Coordinates of C-alpha atoms in Angstrom, one line a residue:
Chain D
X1 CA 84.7 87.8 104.9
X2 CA 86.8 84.8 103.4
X3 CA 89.0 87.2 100.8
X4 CA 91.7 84.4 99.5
X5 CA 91.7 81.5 101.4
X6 CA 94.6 78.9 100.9
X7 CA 94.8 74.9 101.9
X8 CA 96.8 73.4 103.3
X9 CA 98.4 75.8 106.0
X10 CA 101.1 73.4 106.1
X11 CA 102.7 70.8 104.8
X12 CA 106.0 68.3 104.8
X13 CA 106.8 66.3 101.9
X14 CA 109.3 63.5 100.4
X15 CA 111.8 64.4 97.9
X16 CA 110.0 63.6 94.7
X17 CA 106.5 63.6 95.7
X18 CA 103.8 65.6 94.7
X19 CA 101.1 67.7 95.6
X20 CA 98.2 70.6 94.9
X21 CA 98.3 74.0 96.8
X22 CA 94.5 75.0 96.5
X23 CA 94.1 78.7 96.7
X24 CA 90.0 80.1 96.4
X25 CA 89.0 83.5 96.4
X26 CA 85.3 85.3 96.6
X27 CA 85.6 88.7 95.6
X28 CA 85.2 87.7 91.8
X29 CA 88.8 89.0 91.0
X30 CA 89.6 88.4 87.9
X31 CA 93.5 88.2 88.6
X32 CA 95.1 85.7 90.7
X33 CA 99.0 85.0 91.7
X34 CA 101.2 82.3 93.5
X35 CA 104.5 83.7 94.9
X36 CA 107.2 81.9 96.9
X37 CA 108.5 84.0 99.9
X38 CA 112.5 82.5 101.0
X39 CA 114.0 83.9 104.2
X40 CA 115.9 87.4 103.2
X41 CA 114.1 87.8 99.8
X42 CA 110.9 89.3 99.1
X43 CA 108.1 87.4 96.9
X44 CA 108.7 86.1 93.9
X45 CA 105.9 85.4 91.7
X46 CA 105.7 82.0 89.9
X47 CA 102.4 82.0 88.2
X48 CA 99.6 84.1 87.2
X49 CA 96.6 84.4 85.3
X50 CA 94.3 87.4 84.2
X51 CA 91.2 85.1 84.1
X52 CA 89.7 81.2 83.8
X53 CA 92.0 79.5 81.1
X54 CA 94.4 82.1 81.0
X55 CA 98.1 81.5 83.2
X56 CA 101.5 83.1 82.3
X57 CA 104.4 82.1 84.1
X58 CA 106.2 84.5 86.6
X59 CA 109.4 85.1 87.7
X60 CA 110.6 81.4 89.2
X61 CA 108.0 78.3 87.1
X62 CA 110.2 75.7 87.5
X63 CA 108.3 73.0 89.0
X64 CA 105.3 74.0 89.0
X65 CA 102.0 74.0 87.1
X66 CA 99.0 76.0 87.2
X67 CA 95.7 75.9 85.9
X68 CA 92.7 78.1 86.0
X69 CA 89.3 76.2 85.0
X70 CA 86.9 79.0 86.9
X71 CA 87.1 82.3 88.3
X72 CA 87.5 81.2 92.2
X73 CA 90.1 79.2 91.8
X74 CA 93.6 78.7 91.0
X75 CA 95.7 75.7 92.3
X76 CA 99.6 75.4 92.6
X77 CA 100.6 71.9 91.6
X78 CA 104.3 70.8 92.2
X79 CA 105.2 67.8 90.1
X80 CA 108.3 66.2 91.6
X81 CA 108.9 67.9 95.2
X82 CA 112.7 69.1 95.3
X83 CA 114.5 70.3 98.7
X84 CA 114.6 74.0 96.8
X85 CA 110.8 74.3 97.0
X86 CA 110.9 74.5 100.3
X87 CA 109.6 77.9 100.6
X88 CA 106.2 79.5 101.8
X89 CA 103.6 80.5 98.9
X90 CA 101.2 82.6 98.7
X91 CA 98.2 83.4 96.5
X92 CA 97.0 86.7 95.6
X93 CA 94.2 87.9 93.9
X94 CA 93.0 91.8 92.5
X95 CA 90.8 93.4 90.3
X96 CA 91.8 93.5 86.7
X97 CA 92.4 97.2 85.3
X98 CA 96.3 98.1 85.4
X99 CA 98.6 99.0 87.7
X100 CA 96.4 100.8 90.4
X101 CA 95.1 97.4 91.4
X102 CA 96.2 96.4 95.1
X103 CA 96.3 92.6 95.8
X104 CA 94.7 90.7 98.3
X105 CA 96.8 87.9 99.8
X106 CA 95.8 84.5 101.8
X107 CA 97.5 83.3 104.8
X108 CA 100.7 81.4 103.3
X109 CA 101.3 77.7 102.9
X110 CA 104.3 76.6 105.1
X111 CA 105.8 73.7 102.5
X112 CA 109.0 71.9 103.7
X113 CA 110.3 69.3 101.8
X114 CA 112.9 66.7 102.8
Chain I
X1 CA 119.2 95.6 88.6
X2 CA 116.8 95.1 91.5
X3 CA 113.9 96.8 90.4
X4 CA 112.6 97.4 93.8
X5 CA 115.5 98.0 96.6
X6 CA 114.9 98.6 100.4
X7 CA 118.6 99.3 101.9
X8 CA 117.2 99.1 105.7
X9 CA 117.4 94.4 106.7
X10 CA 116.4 96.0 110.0
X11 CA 115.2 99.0 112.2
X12 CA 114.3 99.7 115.4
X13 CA 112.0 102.7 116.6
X14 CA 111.1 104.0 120.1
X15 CA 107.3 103.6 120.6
X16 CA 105.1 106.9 119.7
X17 CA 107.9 107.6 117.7
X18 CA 107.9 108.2 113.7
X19 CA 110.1 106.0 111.6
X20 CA 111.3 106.2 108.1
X21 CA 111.3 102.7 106.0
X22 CA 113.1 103.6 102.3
X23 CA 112.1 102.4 99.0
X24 CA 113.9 102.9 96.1
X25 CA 112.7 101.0 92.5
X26 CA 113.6 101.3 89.0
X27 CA 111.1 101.1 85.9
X28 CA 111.1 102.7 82.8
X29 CA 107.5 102.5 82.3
X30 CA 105.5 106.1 82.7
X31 CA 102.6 104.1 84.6
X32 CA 102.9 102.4 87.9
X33 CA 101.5 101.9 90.8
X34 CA 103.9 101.6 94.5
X35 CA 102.5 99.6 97.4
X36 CA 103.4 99.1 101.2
X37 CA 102.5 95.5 102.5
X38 CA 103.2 94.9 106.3
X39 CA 103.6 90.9 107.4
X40 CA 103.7 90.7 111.0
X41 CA 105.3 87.2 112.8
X42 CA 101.6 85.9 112.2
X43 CA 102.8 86.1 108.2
X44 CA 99.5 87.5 106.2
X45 CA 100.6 90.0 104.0
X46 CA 98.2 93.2 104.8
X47 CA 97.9 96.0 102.7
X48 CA 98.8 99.2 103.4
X49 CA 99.3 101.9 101.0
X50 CA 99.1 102.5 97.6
X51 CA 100.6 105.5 95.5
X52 CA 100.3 105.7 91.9
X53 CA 102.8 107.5 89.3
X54 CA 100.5 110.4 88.5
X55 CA 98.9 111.0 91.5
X56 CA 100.3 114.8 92.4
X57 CA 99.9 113.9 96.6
X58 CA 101.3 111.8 98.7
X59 CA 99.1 109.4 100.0
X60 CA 98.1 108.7 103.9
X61 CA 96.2 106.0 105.1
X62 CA 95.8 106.9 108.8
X63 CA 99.6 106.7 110.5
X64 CA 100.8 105.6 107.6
X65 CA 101.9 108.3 105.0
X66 CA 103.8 107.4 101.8
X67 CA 106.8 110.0 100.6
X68 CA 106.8 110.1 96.8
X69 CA 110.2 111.4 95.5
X70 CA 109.3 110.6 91.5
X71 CA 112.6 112.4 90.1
X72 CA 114.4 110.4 92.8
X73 CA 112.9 106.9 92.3
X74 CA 111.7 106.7 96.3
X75 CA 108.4 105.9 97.8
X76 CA 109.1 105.5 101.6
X77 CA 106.9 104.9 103.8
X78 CA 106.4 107.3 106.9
X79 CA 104.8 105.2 110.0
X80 CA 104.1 108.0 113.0
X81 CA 103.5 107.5 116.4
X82 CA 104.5 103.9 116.4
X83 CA 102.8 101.3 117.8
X84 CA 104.2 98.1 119.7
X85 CA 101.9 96.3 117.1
X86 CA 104.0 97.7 114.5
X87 CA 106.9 95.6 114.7
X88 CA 106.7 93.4 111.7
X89 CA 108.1 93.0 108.2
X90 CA 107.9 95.6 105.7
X91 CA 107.5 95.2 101.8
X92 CA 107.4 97.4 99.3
X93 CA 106.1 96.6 95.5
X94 CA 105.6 98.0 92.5
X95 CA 103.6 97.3 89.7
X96 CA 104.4 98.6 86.2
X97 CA 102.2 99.1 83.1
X98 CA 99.0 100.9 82.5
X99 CA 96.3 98.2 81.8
X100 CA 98.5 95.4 82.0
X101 CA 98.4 92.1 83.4
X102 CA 101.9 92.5 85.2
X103 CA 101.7 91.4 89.3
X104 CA 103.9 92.6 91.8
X105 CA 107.4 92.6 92.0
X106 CA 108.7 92.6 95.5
X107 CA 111.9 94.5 97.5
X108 CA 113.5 92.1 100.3
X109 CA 111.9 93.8 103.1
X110 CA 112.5 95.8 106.6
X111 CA 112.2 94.3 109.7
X112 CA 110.8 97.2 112.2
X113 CA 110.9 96.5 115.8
X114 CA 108.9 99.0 118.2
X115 CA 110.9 99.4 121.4
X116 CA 108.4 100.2 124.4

């Protein structure tokens, strides 16, 4: 069972580079998420979406963009890398239909940037 | 204001014993749903326990149980007979709004560590 399944696991960057966090899922979920999780602080979300060409930006969007061209997947894209990104994210997905709706999470994306 | 808080940065538990992880959140919304994620040193984020605003139990989910204080704003979580596997991180989340879109907003977590 693949559930959410995120690339890369990890990753180092350059100040000002840029790069795609891919996140998939397979249980036809019609929601998907990207938080960022920073030592002492829970997740904070940064982008959602509710379904293919539909996002809404979450708690922390600076920096990134998201897109959503089909149901499975929903990458992270950071434009210009900054030191304050380094963080790891992770992508979420659930079943539409309120607030009952648990979400399934992939393994994380270790990101350090320098 | 925090909307979810967890007071506890740490706790330690004697294995087979039960421990108490608090939870405290803050809506104004009728409709909600409360959830327990567990992320051991591995870091997945597992699932755990879900308890809804109108549900009149408690839920359990094996050893774990959830205490739902609604007047009170709480929804601990209630691990018994504690495991050496236990020892992880703790999160609880909330998610607000009947048939809304809104994801889940995260507390800052309790470290549990199971002495043997």
């Amino acid at each position: 069972n693949a559930g959410v399944t995120q690339t890369p696991k990890f990753q180092v960057l350059k100040t000002g580079q840029s790069m795609t966090l891919q996140c998939a899922q397979d249980m036809n979920h019609e929601y998907m998420s990207w938080y960022r999780q920073d030592p002492g602080m829970g997740l904070r979300l940064i982008h959602y979406s509710v379904g293919a060409g539909i996002t809404d930006q979450g708690e922390v969007p600076n920096g990134y963009n998201v897109s959503r061209s089909t149901t499975e997947d929903f990458p992270l894209r950071l434009l210009s890398a900054a030191p304050s990104q380094t963080s790891v994210y992770f992508c979420a997905s659930s079943r539409a239909g309120g607030y009952n709706q648990p979400q399934h999470f992939g393994d994380g994306t270790r990101l350090s940037i320098l | 204001a925090q909307k979810i808080t967890q007071t506890q940065p740490g706790m330690f538990v004697q294995e087979k014993e039960a421990v108490t992880l608090d939870c405290t959140y803050d809506t104004s919304d009728p409709s909600y749903g409360l959830f327990w994620y567990k992320q051991p040193s591995s870091g997945e984020m597992i699932f755990l326990i879900y308890q809804g605003s109108y549900d009149q139990q408690n839920a359990t989910e094996g050893r774990y149980s959830l205490n739902f204080q609604k007047a009170r704003k709480s929804a601990n979580l209630v691990i018994s007979a504690s495991q050496l596997g236990d020892s992880a991180m703790y999160f609880c989340a909330m998610r607000e709004g009947l048939g809304s879109a809104r994801q889940l907003t995260f507390g800052s977590g309790t470290q549990l560590t199971v002495l043997p």
